[in-house]
Short mmCIF file of C-alpha atoms in Angstrom, two decimals:
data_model
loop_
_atom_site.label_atom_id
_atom_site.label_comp_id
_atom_site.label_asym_id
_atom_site.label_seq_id
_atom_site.Cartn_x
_atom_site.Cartn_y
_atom_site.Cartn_z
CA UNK A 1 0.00 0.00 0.00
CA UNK A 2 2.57 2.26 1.18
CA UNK A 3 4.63 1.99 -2.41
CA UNK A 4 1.97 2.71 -4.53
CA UNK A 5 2.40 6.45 -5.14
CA UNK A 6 6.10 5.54 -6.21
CA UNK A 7 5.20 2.61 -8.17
CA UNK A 8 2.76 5.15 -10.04
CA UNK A 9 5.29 7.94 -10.69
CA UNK A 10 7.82 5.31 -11.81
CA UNK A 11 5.70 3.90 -14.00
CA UNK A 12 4.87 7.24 -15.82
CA UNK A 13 8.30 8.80 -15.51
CA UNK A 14 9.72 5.65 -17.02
CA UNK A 15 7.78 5.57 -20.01
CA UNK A 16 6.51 9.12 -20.37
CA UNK A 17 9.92 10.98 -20.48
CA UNK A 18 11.58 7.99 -22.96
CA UNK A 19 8.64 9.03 -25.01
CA UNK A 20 9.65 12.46 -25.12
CA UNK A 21 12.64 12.06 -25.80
CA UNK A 22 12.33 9.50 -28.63
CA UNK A 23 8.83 11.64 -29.92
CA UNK A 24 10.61 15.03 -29.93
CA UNK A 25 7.31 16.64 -28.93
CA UNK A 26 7.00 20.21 -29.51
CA UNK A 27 6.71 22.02 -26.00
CA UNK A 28 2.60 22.39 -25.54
CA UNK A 29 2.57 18.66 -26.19
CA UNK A 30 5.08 18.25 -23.39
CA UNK A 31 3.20 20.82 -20.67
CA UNK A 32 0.09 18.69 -21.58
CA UNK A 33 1.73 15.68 -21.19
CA UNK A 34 3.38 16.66 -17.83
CA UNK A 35 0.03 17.84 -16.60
CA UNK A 36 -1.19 14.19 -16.95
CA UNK A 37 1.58 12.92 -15.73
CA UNK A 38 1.47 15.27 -12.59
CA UNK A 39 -2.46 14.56 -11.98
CA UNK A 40 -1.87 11.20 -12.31
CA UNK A 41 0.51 11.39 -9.36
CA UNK A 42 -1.91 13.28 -7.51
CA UNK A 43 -4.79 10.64 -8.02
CA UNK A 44 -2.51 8.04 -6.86
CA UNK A 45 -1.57 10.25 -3.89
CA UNK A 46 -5.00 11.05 -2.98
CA UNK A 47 -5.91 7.03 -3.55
CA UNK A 48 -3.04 6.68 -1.21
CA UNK A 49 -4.31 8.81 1.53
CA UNK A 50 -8.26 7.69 1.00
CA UNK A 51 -6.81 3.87 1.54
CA UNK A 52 -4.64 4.42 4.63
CA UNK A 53 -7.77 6.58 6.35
CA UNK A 54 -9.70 3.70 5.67
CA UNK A 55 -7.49 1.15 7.61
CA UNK A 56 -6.96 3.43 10.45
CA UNK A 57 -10.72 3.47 10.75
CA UNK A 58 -10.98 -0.32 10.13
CA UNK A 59 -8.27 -0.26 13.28
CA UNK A 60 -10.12 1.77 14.92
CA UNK A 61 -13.80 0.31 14.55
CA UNK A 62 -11.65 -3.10 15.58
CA UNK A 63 -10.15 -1.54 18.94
CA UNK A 64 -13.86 -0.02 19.77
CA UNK A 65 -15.17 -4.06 19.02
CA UNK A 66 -12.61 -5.24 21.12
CA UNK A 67 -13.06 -3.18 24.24
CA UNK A 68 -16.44 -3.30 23.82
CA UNK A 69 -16.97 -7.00 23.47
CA UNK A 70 -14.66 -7.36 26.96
CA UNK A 71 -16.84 -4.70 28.66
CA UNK A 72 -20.15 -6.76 27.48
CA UNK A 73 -18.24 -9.70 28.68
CA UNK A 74 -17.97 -8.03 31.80
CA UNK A 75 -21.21 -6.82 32.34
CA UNK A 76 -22.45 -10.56 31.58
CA UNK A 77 -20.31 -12.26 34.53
CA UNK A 78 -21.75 -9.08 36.50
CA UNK A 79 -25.18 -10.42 35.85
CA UNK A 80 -24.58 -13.95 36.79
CA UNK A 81 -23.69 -13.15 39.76
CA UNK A 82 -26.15 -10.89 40.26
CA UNK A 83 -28.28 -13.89 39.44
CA UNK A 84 -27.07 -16.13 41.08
CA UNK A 85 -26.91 -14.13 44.85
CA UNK A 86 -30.82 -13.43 43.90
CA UNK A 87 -31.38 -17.32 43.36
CA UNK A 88 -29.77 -18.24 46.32
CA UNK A 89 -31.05 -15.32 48.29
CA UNK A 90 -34.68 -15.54 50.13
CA UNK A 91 -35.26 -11.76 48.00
CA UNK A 92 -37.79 -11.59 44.97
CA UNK A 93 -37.33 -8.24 43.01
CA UNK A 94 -39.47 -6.27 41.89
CA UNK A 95 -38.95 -3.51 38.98
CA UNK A 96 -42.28 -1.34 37.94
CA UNK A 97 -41.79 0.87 35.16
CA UNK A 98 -44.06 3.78 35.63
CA UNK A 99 -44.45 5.10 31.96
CA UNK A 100 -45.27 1.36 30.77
CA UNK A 101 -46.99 0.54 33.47
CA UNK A 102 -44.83 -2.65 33.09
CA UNK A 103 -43.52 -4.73 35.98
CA UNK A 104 -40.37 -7.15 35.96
CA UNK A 105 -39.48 -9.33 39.25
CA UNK A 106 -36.61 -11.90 39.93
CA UNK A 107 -35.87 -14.07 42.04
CA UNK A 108 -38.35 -17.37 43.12
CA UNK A 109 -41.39 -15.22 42.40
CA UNK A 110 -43.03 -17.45 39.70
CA UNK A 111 -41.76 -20.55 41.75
CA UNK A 112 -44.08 -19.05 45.06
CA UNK A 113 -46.89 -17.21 43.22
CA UNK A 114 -47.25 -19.08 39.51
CA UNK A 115 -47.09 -15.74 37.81
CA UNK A 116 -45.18 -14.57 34.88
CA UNK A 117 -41.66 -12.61 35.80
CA UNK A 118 -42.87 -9.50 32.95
CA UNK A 119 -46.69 -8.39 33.88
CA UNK A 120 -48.04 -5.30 31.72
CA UNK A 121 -50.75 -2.89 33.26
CA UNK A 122 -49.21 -3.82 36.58
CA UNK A 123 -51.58 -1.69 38.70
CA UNK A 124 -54.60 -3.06 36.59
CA UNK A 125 -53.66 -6.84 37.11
CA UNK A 126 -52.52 -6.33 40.47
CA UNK A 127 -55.96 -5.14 41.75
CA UNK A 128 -58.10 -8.29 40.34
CA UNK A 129 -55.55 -10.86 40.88
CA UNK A 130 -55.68 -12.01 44.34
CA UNK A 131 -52.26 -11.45 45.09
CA UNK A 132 -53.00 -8.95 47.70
CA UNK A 133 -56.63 -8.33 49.37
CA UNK A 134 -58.59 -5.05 48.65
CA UNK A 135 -57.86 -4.25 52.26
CA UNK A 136 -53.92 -4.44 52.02
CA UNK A 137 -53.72 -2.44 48.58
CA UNK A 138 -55.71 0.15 49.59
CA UNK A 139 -53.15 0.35 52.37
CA UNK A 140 -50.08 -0.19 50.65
CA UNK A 141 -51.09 2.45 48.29
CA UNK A 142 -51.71 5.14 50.81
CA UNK A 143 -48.33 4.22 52.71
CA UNK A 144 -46.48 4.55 48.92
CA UNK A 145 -47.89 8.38 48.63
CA UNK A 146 -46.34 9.24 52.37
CA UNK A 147 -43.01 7.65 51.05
CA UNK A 148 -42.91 10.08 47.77
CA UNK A 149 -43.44 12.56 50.13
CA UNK A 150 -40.85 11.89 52.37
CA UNK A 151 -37.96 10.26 51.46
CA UNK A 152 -38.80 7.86 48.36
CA UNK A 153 -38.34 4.95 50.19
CA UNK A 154 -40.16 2.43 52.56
CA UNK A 155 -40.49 -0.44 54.04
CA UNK A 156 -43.96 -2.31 55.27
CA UNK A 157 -45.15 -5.72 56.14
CA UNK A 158 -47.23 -7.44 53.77
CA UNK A 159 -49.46 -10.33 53.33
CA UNK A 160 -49.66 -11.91 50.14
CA UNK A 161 -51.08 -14.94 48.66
CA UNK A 162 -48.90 -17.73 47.20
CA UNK A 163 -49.76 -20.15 44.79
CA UNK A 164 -51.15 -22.65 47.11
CA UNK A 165 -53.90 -20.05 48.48
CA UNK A 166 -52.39 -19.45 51.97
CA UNK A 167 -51.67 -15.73 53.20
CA UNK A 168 -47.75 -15.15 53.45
CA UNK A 169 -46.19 -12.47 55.21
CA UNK A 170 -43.67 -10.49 53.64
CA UNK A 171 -41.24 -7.58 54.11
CA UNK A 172 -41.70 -5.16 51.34
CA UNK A 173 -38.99 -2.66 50.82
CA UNK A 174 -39.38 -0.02 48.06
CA UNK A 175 -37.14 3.14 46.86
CA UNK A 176 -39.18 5.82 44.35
CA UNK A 177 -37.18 5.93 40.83
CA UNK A 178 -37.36 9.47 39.83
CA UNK A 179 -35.57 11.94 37.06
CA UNK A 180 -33.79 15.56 37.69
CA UNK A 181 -36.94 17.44 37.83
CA UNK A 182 -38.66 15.33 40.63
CA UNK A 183 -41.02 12.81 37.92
CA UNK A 184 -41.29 9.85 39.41
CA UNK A 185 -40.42 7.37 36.89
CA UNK A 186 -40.73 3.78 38.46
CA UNK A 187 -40.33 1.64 41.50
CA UNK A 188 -37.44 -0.48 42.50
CA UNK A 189 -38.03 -3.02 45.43
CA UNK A 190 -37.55 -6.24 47.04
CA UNK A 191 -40.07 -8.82 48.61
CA UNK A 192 -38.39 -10.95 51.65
CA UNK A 193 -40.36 -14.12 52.98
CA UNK A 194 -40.70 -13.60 56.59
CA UNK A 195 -43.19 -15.99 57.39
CA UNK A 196 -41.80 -18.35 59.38
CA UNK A 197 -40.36 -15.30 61.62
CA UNK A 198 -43.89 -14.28 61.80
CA UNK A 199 -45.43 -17.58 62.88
CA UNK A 200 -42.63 -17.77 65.71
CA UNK A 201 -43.35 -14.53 66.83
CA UNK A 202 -47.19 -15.48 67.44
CA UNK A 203 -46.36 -18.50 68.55
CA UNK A 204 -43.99 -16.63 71.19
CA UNK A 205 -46.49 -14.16 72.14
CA UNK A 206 -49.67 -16.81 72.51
CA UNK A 207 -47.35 -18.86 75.04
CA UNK A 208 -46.70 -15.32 76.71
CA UNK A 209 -50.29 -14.85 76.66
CA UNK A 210 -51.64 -18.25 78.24
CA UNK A 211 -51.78 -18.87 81.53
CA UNK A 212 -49.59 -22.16 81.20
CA UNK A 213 -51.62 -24.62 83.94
CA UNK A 214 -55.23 -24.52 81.83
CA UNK A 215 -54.06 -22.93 79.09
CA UNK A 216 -56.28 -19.89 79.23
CA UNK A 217 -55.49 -16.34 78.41
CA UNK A 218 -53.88 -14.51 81.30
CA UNK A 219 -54.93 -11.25 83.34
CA UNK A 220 -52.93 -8.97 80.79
CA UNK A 221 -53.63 -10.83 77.31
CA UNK A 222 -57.55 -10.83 78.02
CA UNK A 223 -57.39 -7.08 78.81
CA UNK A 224 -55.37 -6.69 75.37
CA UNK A 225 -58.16 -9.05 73.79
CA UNK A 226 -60.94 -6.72 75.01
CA UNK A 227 -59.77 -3.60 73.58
CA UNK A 228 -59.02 -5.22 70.31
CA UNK A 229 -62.64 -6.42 70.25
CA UNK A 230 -63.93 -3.18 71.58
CA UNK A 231 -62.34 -1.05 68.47
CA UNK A 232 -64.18 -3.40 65.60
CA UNK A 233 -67.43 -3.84 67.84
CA UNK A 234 -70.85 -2.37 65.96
CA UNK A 235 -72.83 -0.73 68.30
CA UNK A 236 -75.93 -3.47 67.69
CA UNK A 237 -74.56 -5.64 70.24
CA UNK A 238 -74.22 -5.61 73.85
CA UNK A 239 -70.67 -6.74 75.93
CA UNK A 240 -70.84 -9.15 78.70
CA UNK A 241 -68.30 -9.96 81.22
CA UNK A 242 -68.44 -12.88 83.43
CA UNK A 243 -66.30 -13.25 86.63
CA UNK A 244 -66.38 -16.77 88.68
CA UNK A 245 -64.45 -17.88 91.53
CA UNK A 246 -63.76 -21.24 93.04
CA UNK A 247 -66.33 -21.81 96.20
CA UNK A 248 -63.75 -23.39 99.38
CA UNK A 249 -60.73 -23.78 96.75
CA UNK A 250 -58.29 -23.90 99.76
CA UNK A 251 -60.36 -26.77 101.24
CA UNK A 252 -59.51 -28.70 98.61
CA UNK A 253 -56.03 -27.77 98.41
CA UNK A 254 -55.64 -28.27 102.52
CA UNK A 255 -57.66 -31.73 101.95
CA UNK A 256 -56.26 -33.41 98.59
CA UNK A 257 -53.35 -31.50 97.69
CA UNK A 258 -52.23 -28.90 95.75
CA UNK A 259 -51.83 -31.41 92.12
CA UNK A 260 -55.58 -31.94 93.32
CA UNK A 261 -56.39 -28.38 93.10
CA UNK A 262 -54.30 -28.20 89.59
CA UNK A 263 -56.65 -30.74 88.40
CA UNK A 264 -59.44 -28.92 89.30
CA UNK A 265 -58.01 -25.22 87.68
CA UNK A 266 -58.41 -27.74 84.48
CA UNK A 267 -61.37 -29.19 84.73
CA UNK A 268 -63.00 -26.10 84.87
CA UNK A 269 -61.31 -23.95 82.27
CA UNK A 270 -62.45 -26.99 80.47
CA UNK A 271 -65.83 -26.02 81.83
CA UNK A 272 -65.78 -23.00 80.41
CA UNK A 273 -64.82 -24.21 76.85
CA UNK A 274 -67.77 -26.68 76.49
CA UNK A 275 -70.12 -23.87 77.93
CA UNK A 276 -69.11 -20.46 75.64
CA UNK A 277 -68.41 -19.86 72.12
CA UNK A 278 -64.80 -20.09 70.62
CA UNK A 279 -65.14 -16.43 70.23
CA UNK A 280 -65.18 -15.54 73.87
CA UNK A 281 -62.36 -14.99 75.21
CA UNK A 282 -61.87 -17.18 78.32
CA UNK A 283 -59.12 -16.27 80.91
CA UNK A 284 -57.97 -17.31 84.64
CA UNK A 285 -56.43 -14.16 85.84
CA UNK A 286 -55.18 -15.14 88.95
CA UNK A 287 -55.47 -18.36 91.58
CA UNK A 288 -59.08 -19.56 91.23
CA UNK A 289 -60.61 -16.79 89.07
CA UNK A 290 -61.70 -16.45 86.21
CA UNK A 291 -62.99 -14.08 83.60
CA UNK A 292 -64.89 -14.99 80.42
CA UNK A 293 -65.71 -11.71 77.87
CA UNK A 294 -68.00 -12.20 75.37
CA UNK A 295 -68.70 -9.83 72.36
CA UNK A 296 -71.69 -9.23 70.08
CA UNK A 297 -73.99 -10.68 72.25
CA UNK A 298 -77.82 -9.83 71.32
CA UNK A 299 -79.44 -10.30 73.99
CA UNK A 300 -79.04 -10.37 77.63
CA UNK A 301 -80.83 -13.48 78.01
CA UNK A 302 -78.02 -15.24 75.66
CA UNK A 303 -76.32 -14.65 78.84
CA UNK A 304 -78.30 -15.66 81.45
CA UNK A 305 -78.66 -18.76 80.37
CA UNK A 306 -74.61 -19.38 79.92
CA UNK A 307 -74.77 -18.33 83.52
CA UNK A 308 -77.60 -20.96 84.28
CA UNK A 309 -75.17 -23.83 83.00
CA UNK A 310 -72.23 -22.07 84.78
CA UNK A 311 -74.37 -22.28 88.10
CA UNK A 312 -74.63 -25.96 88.06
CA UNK A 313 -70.85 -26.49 88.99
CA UNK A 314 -69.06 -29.35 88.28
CA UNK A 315 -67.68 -32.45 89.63
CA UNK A 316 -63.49 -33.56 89.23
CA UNK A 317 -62.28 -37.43 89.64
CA UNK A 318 -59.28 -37.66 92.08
CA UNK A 319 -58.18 -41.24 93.30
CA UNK A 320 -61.52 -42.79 93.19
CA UNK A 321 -62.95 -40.06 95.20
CA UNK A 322 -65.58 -36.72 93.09
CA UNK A 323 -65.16 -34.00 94.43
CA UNK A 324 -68.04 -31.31 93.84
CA UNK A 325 -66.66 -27.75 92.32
CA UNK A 326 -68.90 -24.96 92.71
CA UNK A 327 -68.57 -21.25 91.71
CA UNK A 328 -69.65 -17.81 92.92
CA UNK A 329 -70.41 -15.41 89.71
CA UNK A 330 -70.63 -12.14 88.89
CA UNK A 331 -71.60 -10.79 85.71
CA UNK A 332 -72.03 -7.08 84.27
CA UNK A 333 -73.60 -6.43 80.43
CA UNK A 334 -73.08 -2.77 78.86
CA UNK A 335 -73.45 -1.44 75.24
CA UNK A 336 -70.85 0.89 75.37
CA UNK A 337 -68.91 0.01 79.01
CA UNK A 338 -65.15 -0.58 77.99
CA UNK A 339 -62.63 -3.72 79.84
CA UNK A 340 -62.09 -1.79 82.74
CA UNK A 341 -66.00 -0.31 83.51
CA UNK A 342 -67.60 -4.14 83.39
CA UNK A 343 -64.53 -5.10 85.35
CA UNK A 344 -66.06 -3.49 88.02
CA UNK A 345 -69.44 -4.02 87.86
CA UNK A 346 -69.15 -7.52 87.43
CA UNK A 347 -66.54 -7.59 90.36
CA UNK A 348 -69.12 -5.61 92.22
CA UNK A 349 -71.92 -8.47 91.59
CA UNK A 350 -69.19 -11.30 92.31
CA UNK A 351 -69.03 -9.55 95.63
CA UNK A 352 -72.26 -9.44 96.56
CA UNK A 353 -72.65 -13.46 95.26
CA UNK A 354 -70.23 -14.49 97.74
#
């Protein structure tokens, strides 16, 4: 390449000047024939410089290949690993693209739900599909405008439901994709399976909550139980609270024994089960009392007549030997009367029982 522009003005000085010479051209002939000559040279010249342009941009275009094929190498090892910390992670993440209304996740989502990893109309689909309950959207929604208020990002508890039916808890962490000018352009988030914790936190707090000889709920937990009723309670129904307490409890203590008396803490909160609904809540708040609230109750004559069962005692097998178990009862009914106003009134009527 390089010996082409000498290779051309060889070739025309060695046969253009013999023919001169041999011609004996008058002198416009040789200025025209010099001319070609000399443009020749320059075509060959400019060929020349076109050609070696051309392969330093071939070079070029060849370096950019090369250093971008390592970089997309790069990124692609990047991802893998990416990948493969995700699959071996307990994460699934989620990617919403606001202006598609597009959502991406990764991870074992379509492995736990049995939905597709790329969902268009996100916010359409995700209101009909079951995933979450109306309840929970609602919710989630409302706590996702105080988080693009705030700082973009949040973090919530969950409960969704797999593909099996059952209601999961999750931990939900989100961070608000926006531009320069404040335009919020997506959401990018992560979903983290915290079920199990969940079910051994419950299961920590209902052993906290039982009284551990009948397996009752205890003074505190049955207080906590009221208000929690009391907030969700329509005003339709009436709230009863009954209060009993073991008739000559330390007689049988002094006369059988205390695993006697144990037996007997048992046999009645066993009472007490076969007698009231599984939604009262039924509690032995201290040594041989007991409290049993009970919520939505229509009538007070639905609780007269628990009190008419209640009033025919019981009986409790020890070595051979029954031993009668009777109870003094107080009970106080109010429409409005919170935990600690029936408290007293029906401590007030157990009072006046005894």
């Amino acid at each position: 390449l390089y010996m082409e522009p000498v290779v051309c003005l060889g070739l025309v000085l060695g046969s253009g000047i013999p023919f001169l010479l041999l011609t004996k051209s008058d002198f416009g002939f040789i200025q025209n024939t010099l001319f070609s000559m000399g443009t020749a040279a320059l075509v060959s010249f400019s060929r020349f410089q076109y050609k070696i342009k051309t392969l330093m941009g071939q070079k070029k275009i060849q370096e950019m290949n090369r250093r971008l094929t390592i970089e997309m190498e790069r990124k692609e090892v990047a991802i893998q690993k990416l990948r493969y910390i995700i699959e071996q992670s307990n994460y699934i993440i989620v990617d919403w693209d606001k202006e598609e209304d597009r959502a991406f996740f990764y991870g074992h989502w379509t492995e736990k739900f049995d939905y597709p990893a790329e969902i268009s109309s996100f916010t359409e689909w995700v209101t009909h599909s079951g995933l979450l309950s109306r309840k929970e959207w609602k919710r989630l929604q409302l706590e996702s405008i105080r988080c693009i208020k705030s700082t973009y990002q949040m973090e919530t508890e969950i409960e969704l439901s797999s593909r099996k039916g059952v209601r999961e808890f999750y931990l939900f962490h989100l961070s608000v994709q926006h531009d320069s000018a404040g335009e919020i352009r997506g959401v990018l988030g992560y979903l983290s399976d915290i079920h199990k914790q969940k079910e051994e936190i419950q299961s920590l707090k209902s052993r906290m909550d039982l009284d551990p000889l009948t397996g009752l709920l205890n003074r505190t937990a049955v207080k906590e139980k009221a208000q929690e009723w009391y907030e969700g309670d329509s005003g339709n129904f009436v709230r009863a609270m009954i209060m009993l307490d073991l008739d000559d409890f330390k007689a049988i203590n002094d006369t059988y024994g205390h695993p006697c008396g144990d037996q007997v803490l048992m046999e009645v909160a066993n009472l007490l089960r076969r007698i009231f609904r599984e939604t009262d809540a039924l509690s032995r708040i201290g040594g041989d009392e007991f409290v049993v609230l009970m919520k939505n109750v229509r009538n007070v004559e639905d609780v007269e007549r628990k009190l008419k069962k209640l009033s025919r005692g019981g009986t409790t097998l020890w070595n051979g030997t029954r031993i009668p178990v009777k109870f003094s009862i107080g009970a106080a009914v109010s429409e409005n009367g919170e935990y600690e106003e029936l408290y007293r009134l029906a401590d007030e009527a157990l009072y006046d029982a005894k």
